[in-house]
Coordinates of C-alpha atoms and ligand atoms in Angstrom, one line a residue:
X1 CA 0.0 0.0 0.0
X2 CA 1.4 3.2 -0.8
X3 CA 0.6 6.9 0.6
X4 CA -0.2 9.4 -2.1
X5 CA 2.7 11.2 -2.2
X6 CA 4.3 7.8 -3.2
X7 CA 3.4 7.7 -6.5
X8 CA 5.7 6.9 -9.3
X9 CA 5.5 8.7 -12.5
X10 CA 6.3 8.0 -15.5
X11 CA 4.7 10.6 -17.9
X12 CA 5.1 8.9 -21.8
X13 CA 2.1 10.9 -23.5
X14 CA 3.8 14.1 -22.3
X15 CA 7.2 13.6 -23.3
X16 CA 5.7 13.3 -27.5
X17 CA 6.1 16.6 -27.1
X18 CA 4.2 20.0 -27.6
X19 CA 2.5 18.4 -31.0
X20 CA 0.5 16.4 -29.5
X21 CA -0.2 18.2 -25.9
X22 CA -0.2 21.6 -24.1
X23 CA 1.4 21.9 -20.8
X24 CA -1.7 23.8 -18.6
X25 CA -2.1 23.8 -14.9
X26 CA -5.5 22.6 -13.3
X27 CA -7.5 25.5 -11.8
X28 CA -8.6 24.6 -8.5
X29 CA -12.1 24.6 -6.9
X30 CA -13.5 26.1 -4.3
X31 CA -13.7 24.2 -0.9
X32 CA -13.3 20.5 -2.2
X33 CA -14.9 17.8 -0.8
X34 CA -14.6 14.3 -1.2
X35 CA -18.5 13.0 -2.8
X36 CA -17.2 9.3 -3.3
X37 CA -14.1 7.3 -3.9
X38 CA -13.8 4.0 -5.6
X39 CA -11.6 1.3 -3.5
X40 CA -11.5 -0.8 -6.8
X41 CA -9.8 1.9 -9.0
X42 CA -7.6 2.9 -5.5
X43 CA -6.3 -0.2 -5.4
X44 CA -4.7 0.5 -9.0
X45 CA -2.4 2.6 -8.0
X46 CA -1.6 0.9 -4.4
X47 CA -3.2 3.8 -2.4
X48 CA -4.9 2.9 0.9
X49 CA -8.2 3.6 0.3
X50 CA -7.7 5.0 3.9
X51 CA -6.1 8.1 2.5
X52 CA -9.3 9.0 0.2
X53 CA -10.7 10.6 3.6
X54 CA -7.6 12.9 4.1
X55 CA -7.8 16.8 3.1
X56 CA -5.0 16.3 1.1
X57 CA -7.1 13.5 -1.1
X58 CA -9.4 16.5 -2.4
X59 CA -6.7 19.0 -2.5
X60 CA -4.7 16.8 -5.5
X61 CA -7.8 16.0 -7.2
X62 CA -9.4 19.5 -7.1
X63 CA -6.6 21.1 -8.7
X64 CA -4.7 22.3 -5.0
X65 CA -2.1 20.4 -5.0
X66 CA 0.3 18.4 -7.3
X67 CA 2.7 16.1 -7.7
X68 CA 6.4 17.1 -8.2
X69 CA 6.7 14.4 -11.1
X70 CA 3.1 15.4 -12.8
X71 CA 3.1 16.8 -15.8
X72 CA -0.6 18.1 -16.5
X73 CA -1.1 18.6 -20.5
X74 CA -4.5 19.1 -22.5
X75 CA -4.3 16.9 -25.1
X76 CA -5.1 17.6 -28.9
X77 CA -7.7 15.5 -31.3
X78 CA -10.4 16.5 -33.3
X79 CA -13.1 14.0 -35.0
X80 CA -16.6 13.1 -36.8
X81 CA -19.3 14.6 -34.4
X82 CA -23.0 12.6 -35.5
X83 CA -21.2 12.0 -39.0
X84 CA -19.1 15.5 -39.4
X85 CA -16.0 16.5 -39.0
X86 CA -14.6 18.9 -36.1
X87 CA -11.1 19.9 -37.4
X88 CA -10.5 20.8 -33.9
X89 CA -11.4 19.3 -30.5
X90 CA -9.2 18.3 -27.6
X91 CA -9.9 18.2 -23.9
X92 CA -11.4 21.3 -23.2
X93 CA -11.7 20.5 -19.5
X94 CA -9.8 17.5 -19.0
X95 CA -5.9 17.4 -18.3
X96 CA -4.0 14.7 -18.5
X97 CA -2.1 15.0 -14.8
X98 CA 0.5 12.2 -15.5
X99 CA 1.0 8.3 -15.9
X100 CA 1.4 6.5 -12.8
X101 CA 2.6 2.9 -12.8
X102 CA 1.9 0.3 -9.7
X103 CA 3.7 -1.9 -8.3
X104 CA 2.3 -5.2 -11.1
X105 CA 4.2 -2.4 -13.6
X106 CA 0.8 -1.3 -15.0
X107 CA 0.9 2.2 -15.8
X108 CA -2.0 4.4 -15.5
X109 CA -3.4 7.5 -17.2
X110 CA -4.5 10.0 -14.5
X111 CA -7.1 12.1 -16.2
X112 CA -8.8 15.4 -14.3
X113 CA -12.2 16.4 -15.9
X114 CA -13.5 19.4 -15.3
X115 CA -9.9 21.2 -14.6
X116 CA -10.2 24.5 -16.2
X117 CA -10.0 26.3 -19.4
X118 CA -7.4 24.6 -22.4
X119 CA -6.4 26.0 -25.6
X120 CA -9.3 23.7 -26.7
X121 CA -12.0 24.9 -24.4
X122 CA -13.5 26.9 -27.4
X123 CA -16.9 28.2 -25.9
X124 CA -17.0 26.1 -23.2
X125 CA -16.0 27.0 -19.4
X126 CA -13.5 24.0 -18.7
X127 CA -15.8 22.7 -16.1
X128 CA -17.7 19.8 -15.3
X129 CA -20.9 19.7 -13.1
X130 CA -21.2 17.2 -10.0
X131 CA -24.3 15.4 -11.7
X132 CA -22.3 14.3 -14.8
X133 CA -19.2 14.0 -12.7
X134 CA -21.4 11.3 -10.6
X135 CA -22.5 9.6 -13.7
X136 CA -19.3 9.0 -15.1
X137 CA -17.6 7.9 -11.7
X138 CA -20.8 5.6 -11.2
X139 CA -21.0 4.0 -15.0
X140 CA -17.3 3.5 -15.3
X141 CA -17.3 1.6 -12.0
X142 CA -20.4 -0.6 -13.2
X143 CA -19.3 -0.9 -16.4
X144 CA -16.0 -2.9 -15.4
X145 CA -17.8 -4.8 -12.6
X146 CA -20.3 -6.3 -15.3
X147 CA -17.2 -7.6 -16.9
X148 CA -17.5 -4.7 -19.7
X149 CA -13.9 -2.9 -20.8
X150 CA -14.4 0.6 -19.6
X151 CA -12.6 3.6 -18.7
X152 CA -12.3 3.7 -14.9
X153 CA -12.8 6.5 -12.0
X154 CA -11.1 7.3 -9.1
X155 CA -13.1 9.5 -6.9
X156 CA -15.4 12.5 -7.5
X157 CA -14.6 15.7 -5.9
X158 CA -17.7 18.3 -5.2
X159 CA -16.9 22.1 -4.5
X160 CA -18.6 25.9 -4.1
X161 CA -17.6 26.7 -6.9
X162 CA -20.5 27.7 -9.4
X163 CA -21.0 26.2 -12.6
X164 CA -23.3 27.9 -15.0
X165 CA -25.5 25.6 -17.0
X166 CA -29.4 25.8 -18.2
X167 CA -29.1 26.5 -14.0
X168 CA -26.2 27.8 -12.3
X169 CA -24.8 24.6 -10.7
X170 CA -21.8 23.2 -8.7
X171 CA -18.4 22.5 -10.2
X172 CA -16.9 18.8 -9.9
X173 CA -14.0 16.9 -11.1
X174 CA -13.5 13.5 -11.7
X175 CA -10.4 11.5 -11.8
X176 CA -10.8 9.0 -14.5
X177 CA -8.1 5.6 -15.1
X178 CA -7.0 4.5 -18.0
X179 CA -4.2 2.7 -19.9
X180 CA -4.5 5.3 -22.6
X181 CA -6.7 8.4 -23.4
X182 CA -5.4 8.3 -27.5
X183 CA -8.7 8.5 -29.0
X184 CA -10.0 7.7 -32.7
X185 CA -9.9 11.2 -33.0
X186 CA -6.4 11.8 -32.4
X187 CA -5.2 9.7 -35.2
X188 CA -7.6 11.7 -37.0
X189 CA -6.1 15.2 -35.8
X190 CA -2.7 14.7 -37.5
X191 CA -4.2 12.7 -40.7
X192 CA -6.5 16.0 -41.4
X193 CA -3.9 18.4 -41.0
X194 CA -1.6 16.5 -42.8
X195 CA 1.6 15.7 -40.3
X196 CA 2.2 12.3 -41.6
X197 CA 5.8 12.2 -39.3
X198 CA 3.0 12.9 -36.5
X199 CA 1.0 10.9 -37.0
X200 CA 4.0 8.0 -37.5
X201 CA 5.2 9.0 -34.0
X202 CA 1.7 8.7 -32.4
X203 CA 0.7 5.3 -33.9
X204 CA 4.5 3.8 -33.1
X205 CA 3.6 5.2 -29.1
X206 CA 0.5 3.2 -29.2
X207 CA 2.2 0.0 -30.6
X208 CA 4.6 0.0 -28.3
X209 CA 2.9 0.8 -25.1
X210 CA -0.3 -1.2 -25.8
X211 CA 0.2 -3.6 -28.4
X212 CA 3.9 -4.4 -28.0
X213 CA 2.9 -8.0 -29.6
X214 CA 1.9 -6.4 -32.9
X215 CA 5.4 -5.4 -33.3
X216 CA 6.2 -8.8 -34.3
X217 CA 4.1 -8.8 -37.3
X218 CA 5.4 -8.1 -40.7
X219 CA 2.9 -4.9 -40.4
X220 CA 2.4 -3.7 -37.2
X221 CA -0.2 -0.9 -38.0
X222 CA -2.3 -3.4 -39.7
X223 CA -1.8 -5.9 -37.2
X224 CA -2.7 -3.0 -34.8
X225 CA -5.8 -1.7 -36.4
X226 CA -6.7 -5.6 -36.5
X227 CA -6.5 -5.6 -32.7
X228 CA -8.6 -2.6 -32.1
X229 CA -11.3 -4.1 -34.8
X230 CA -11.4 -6.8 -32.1
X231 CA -11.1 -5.0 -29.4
X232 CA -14.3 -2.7 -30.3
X233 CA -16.7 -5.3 -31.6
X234 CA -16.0 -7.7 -28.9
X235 CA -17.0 -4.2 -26.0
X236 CA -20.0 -3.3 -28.4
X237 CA -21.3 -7.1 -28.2
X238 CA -21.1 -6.5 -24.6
X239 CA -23.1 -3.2 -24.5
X240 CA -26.0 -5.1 -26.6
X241 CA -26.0 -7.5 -24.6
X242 CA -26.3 -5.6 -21.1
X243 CA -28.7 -3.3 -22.3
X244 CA -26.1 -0.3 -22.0
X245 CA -26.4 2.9 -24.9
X246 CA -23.6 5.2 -24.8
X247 CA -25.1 7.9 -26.6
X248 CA -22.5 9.7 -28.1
X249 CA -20.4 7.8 -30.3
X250 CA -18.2 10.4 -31.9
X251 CA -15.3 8.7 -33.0
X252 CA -13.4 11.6 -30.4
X253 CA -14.9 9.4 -27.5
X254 CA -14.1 5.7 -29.0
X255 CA -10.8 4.9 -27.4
X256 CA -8.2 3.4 -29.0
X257 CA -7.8 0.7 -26.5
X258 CA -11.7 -0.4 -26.9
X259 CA -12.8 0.7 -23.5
X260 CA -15.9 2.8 -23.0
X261 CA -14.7 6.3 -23.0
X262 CA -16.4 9.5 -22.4
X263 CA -19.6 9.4 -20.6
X264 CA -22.4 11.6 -21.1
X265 CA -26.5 11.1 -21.3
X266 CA -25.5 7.6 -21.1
X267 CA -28.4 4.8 -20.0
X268 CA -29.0 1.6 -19.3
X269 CA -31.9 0.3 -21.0
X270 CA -35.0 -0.7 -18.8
X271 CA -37.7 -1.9 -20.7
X272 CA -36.3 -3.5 -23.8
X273 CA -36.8 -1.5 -26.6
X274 CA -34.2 -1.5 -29.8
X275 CA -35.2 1.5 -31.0
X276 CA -34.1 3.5 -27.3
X277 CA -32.2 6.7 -27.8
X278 CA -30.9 7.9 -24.7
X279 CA -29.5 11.0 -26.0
X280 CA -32.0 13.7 -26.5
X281 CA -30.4 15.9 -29.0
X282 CA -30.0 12.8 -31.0
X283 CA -33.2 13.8 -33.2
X284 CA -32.1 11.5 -35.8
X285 CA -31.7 8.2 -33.6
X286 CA -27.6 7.9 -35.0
X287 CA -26.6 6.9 -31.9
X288 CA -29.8 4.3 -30.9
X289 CA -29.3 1.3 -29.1
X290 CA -29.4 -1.1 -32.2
X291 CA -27.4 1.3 -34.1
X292 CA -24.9 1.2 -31.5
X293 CA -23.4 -2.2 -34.2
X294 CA -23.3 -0.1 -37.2
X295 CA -21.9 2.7 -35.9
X296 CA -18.9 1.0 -34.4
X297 CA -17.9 0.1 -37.7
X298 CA -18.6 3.5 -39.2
X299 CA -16.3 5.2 -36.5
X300 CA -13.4 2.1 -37.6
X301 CA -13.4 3.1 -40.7
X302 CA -13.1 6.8 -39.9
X303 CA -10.1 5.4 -38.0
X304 CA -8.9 2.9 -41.0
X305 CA -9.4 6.4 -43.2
X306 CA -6.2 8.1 -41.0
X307 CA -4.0 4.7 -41.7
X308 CA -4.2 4.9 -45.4
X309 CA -0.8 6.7 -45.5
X310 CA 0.5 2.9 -44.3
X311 CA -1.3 0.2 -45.1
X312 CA -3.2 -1.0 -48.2
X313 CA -6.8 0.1 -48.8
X314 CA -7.5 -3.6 -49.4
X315 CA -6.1 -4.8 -46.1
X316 CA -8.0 -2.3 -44.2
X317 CA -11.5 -3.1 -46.1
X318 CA -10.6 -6.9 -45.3
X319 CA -9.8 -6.6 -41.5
X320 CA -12.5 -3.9 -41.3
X321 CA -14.9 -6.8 -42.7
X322 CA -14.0 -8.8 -39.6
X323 CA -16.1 -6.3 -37.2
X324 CA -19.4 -8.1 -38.2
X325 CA -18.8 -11.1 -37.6
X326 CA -16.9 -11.0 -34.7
X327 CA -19.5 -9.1 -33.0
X328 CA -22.4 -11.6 -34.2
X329 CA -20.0 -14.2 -32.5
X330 CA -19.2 -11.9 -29.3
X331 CA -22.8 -11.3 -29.1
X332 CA -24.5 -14.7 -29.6
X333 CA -22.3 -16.2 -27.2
X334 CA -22.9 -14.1 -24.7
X335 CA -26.7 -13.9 -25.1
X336 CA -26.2 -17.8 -25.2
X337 CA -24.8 -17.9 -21.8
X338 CA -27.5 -15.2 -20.3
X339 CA -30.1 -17.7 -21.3
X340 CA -28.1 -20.4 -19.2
X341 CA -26.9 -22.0 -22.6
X342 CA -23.7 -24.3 -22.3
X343 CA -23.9 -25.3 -26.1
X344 CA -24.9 -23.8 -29.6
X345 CA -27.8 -24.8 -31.6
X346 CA -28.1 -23.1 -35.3
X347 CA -31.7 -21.2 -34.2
X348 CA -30.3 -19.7 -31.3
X349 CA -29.7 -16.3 -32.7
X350 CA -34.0 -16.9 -34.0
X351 CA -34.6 -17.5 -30.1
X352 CA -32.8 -14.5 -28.9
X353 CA -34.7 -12.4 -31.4
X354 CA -37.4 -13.8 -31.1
X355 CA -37.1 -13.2 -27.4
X356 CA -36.5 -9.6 -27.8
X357 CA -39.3 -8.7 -29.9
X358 CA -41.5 -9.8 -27.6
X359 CA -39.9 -8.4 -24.6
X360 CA -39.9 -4.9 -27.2
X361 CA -43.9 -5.3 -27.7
X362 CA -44.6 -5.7 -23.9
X363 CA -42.3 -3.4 -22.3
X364 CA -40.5 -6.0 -20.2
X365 CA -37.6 -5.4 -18.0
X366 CA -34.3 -6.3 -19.8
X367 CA -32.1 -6.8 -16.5
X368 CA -35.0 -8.3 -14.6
X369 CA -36.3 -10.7 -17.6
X370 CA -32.7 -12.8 -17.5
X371 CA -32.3 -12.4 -13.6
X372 CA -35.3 -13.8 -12.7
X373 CA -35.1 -16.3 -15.9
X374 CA -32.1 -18.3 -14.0
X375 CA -33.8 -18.2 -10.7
X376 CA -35.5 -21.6 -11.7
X377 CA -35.9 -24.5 -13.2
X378 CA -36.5 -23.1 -17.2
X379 CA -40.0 -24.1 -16.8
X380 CA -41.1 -22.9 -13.6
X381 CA -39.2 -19.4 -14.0
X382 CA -40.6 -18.9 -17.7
X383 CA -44.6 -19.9 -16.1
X384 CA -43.6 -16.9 -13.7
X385 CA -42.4 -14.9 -16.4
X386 CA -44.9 -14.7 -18.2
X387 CA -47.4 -12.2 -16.5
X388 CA -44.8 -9.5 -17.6
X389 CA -45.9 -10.3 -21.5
X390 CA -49.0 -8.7 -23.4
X391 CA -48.7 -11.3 -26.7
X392 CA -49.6 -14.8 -24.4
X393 CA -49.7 -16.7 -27.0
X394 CA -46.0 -15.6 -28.8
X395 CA -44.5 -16.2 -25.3
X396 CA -46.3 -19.5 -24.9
X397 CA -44.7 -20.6 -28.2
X398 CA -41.1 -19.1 -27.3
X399 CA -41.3 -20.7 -23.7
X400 CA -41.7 -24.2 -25.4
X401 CA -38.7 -23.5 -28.0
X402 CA -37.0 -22.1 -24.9
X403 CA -37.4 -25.5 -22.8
X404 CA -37.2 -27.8 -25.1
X405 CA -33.9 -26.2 -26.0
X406 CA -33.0 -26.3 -22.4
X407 CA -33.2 -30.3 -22.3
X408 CA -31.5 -30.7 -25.5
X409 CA -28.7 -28.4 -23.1
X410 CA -27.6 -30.7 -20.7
X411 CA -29.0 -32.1 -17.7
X412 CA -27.9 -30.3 -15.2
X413 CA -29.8 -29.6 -11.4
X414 CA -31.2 -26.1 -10.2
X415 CA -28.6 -24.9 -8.4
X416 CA -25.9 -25.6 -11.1
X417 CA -28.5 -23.5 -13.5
X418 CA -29.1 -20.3 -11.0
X419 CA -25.3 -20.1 -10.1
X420 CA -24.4 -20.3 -13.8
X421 CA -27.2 -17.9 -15.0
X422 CA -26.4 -15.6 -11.9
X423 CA -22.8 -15.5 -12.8
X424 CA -23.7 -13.5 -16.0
X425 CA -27.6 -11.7 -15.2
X426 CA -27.0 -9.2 -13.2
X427 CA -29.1 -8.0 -10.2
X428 CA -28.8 -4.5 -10.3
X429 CA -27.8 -2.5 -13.0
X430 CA -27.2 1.5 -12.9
X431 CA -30.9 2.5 -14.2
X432 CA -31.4 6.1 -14.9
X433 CA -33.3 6.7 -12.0
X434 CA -31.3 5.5 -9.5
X435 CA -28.3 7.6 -10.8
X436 CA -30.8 10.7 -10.2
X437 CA -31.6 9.7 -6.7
X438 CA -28.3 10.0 -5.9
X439 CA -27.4 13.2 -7.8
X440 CA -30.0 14.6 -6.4
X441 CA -29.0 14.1 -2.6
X442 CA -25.4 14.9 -3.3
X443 CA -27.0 18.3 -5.1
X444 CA -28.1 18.8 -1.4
X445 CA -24.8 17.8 0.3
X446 CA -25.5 14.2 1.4
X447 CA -22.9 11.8 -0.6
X448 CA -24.3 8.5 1.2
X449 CA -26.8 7.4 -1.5
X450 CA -24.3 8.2 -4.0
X451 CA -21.5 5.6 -2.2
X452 CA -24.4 3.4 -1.5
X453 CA -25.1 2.9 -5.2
X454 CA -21.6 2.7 -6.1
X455 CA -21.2 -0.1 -3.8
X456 CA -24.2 -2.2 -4.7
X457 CA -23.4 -1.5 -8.4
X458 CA -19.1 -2.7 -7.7
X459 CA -21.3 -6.5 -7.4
X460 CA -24.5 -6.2 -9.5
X461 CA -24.2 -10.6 -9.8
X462 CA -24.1 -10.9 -6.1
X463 CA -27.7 -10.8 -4.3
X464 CA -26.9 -7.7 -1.3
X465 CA -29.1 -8.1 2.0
X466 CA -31.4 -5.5 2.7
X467 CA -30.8 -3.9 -1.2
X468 CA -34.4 -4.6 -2.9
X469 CA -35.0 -1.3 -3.3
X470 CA -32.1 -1.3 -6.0
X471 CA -33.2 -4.4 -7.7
X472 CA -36.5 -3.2 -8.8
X473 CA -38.2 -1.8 -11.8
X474 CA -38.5 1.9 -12.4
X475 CA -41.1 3.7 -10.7
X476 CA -43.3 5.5 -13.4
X477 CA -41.9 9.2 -13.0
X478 CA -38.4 6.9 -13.3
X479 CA -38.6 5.5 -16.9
X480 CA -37.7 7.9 -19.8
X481 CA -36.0 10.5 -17.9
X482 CA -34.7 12.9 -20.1
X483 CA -31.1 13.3 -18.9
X484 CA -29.7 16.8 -19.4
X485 CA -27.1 16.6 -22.3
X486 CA -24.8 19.8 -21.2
X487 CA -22.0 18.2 -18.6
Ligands
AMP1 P1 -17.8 15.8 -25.0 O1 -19.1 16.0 -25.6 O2 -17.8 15.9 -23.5 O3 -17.2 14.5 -25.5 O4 -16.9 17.0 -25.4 C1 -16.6 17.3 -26.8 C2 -15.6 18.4 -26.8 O5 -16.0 19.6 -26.1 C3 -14.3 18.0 -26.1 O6 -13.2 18.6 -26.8 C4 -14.4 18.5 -24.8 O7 -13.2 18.7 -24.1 C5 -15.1 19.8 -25.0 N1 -15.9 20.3 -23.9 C6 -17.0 19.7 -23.4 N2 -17.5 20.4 -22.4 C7 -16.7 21.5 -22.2 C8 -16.7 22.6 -21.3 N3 -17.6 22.7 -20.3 N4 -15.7 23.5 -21.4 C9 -14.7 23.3 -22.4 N5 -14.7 22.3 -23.3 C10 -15.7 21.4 -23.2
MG2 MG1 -15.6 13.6 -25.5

């Protein structure tokens, strides 16, 4: 365990130079407070959680303090915003502080959002409110405990400071984790603008820091670009199949590692509906949950596009062509083993949609539905199922595909089924509505409901005494909130 001044740096990004980054200090906020810290992510760097308590805890991560060996720099990258180009982006209130590495050797990205005004900040005030600070600390914890790649979060910090949005507001800054921050959109930056050397240097800091085994190819960027074709279709499978819309896939918030980066009016789906856009400026439905598939491979090829210079149109159109199937395959196989599926049948993909058409006619719960689908033998829990359906008759005739497909399985007893199922259906997931329950009491000054939720979330397959209230569906005034866009 290590005290926080015991942090070793090694800052990589930084040292590419003044291309690619702008030295800025973090502006601090007034009267920091600790809202919530995430033991997890505290436990990547070696820290005590312990020491998330101590003044000095809010001080670093409000922009007070620093470390002698950080090197804060605002990043640049620009990229396609709902299907245009932005020649110019970059964190406009995010600063890279420095990389840390613990004591496994992993090295860490600390990232401050909400820090101040950039050279990138372009209208914008550099700050971040506590409600979408709380969202992002809450999803990128949930995220990685469901077993989906994600950007992590460190802490929140809350503060007087005010924050002028469609009301004025409190400032916030979160400390997100991650092995990189190199977005689609910075490859992008130096292919527009034409700095091929750039560009050479940024792609060859990528191979070697995260894909050192793509060096060994006979063409590393291909080899590369192959990796983060995987990489992406295998996290989008997992968002389909969890029920999770990001809402704003710019290829400026798809990271180059294949986490989920950059969290705004993201939800989790309740009722199951393909068509759900969670982003409410998204009039055209380009970022919907269905079209979450096609528009991961759109944003690939808009990264493919900036790696023309080196590699063969032909080779990128081929490994691009991979993305499809390997998310049908991602996919399947996961929705295979939420329906407590060992083995694969030919119709399965039929059962699964036919599954989740009728679960889109009736409204029915999408965390609940699988949850509550493993918590019996298939017959018993589908005959208990069943209320929640309007079309009897369609789920009559699915129910007998589904447990006849079942025996065909395996033969295996109850509790082999539940544990199995319960290993992958989550109990709780972070609904809309529960995020807002919590914002709201930390908008008052009482953090409890937002650790509570935190905590519940860091084991959503583990059943938590005395935590029904977070396993439930929506209350009415709960579904369809309409989640503020401005952050
Ligand atoms: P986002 O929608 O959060 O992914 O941000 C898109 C771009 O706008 C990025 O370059 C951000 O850094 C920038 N940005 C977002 N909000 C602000 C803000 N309040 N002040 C300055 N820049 C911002
Ligand atoms: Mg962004």
């Amino acid at each position: 365990m290590k005290a926080l001044d015991e942090l070793t740096f090694d800052n990589r990004f930084a040292r590419l130079g003044d291309a690619f980054s702008t030295h800025v200090l973090p502006d601090p906020l007034d009267e920091p407070r600790l809202v919530v810290a995430s033991n997890a992510a505290m436990a990547l760097l070696d820290l005590d959680p312990a020491v998330a308590e101590t003044p000095v805890f809010a001080e670093l991560f409000s922009g007070h303090k620093l470390w002698a060996e950080a090197e804060p720099r605002a990043m640049v990258y620009s990229g396609h915003q709902f299907g245009g180009y932005s020649p110019q982006l970059g964190d406009g209130r995010g600063l890279l502080l420095g990389e840390v590495y613990n004591e496994a050797g992993e090295h860490w990205d600390l990232h401050l959002k909400g820090a101040g005004l950039t050279p990138y900040s372009r209208m914008g005030d550099g700050r971040a409110v506590l409600r979408s600070s709380i969202r992002e600390f809450l999803a990128s914890e949930a995220l990685h405990a469901l077993g989906i790649p994600s950007s992590r979060a460190l802490c929140v910090i809350g503060s007087n400071t005010p924050v002028w949005r469609e009301k004025q507001e409190r400032g916030a800054m979160v400390l997100r984790l991650a092995h990189s921050h190199v977005r689609f959109g910075h490859f992008e930056y130096f292919y527009y603008t034409k700095k091929p050397e750039q560009q050479k240097e940024l792609a060859e800091h990528v191979l070697s820091l995260h894909y050192p085994e793509c060096m060994e190819q006979p063409e590393p960027y291909l080899a590369m670009f192959r990796e983060i074709v995987e990489r992406n279709a295998e996290m989008i499978a997992k968002w389909q199949a969890y029920g999770f819309c990001h809402g704003v896939m710019n290829t400026d918030n798809m990271s180059i590692l294949g986490i989920t980066f950059d969290f705004g009016p993201f939800a989790f789906i309740d009722d199951f509906d393909a068509h759900f856009i969670c982003n409410h400026s998204d009039h055209e439905g380009r970022y919907s949950f269905s079209n979450q598939v096609p528009i991961g491979q759109w944003n690939l090829s808009a990264l493919a596009q900036t790696l023309t210079p080196f590699i063969s149109v032909d080779a990128l159109k081929e490994t691009l062509g991979l993305y499809l199937p390997l998310y049908q395959a991602h996919y399947l196989d996961l929705m295979r083993r939420r329906l407590g599926l060992t083995t694969a049948e030919d119709d399965d993909q039929k059962l699964v949609e036919r599954l989740l058409k009728l679960m889109q006619n009736s409204g029915v719960d999408y965390t609940l539905f699988f949850r509550h689908l493993g918590d019996e033998p298939a017959a018993l829990a589908v005959a208990r199922l069943r209320d929640d359906f309007v079309d009897l008759a369609g789920f009559d005739a699915w129910a007998e595909q589904y447990t006849a497909r079942v025996a065909r399985d395996g033969d295996y007893s109850e509790a082999q089924r539940r544990e199995r199922m319960h290993a992958v259906n989550p109990l709780y997931i972070l609904r809309n509505y529960l995020a807002q329950n919590a914002i709201a009491a930390a908008e008052s000054g009482d953090y409890s409901e937002v650790r509570r939720l935190h905590e519940v979330l860091s084991k959503p397959f583990e059943e938590q005494a005395g935590m029904e209230q977070y396993a439930q569906r929506p209350p009415d005034w709960g579904k369809h909130l309409e989640i503020s866009c401005s952050s």
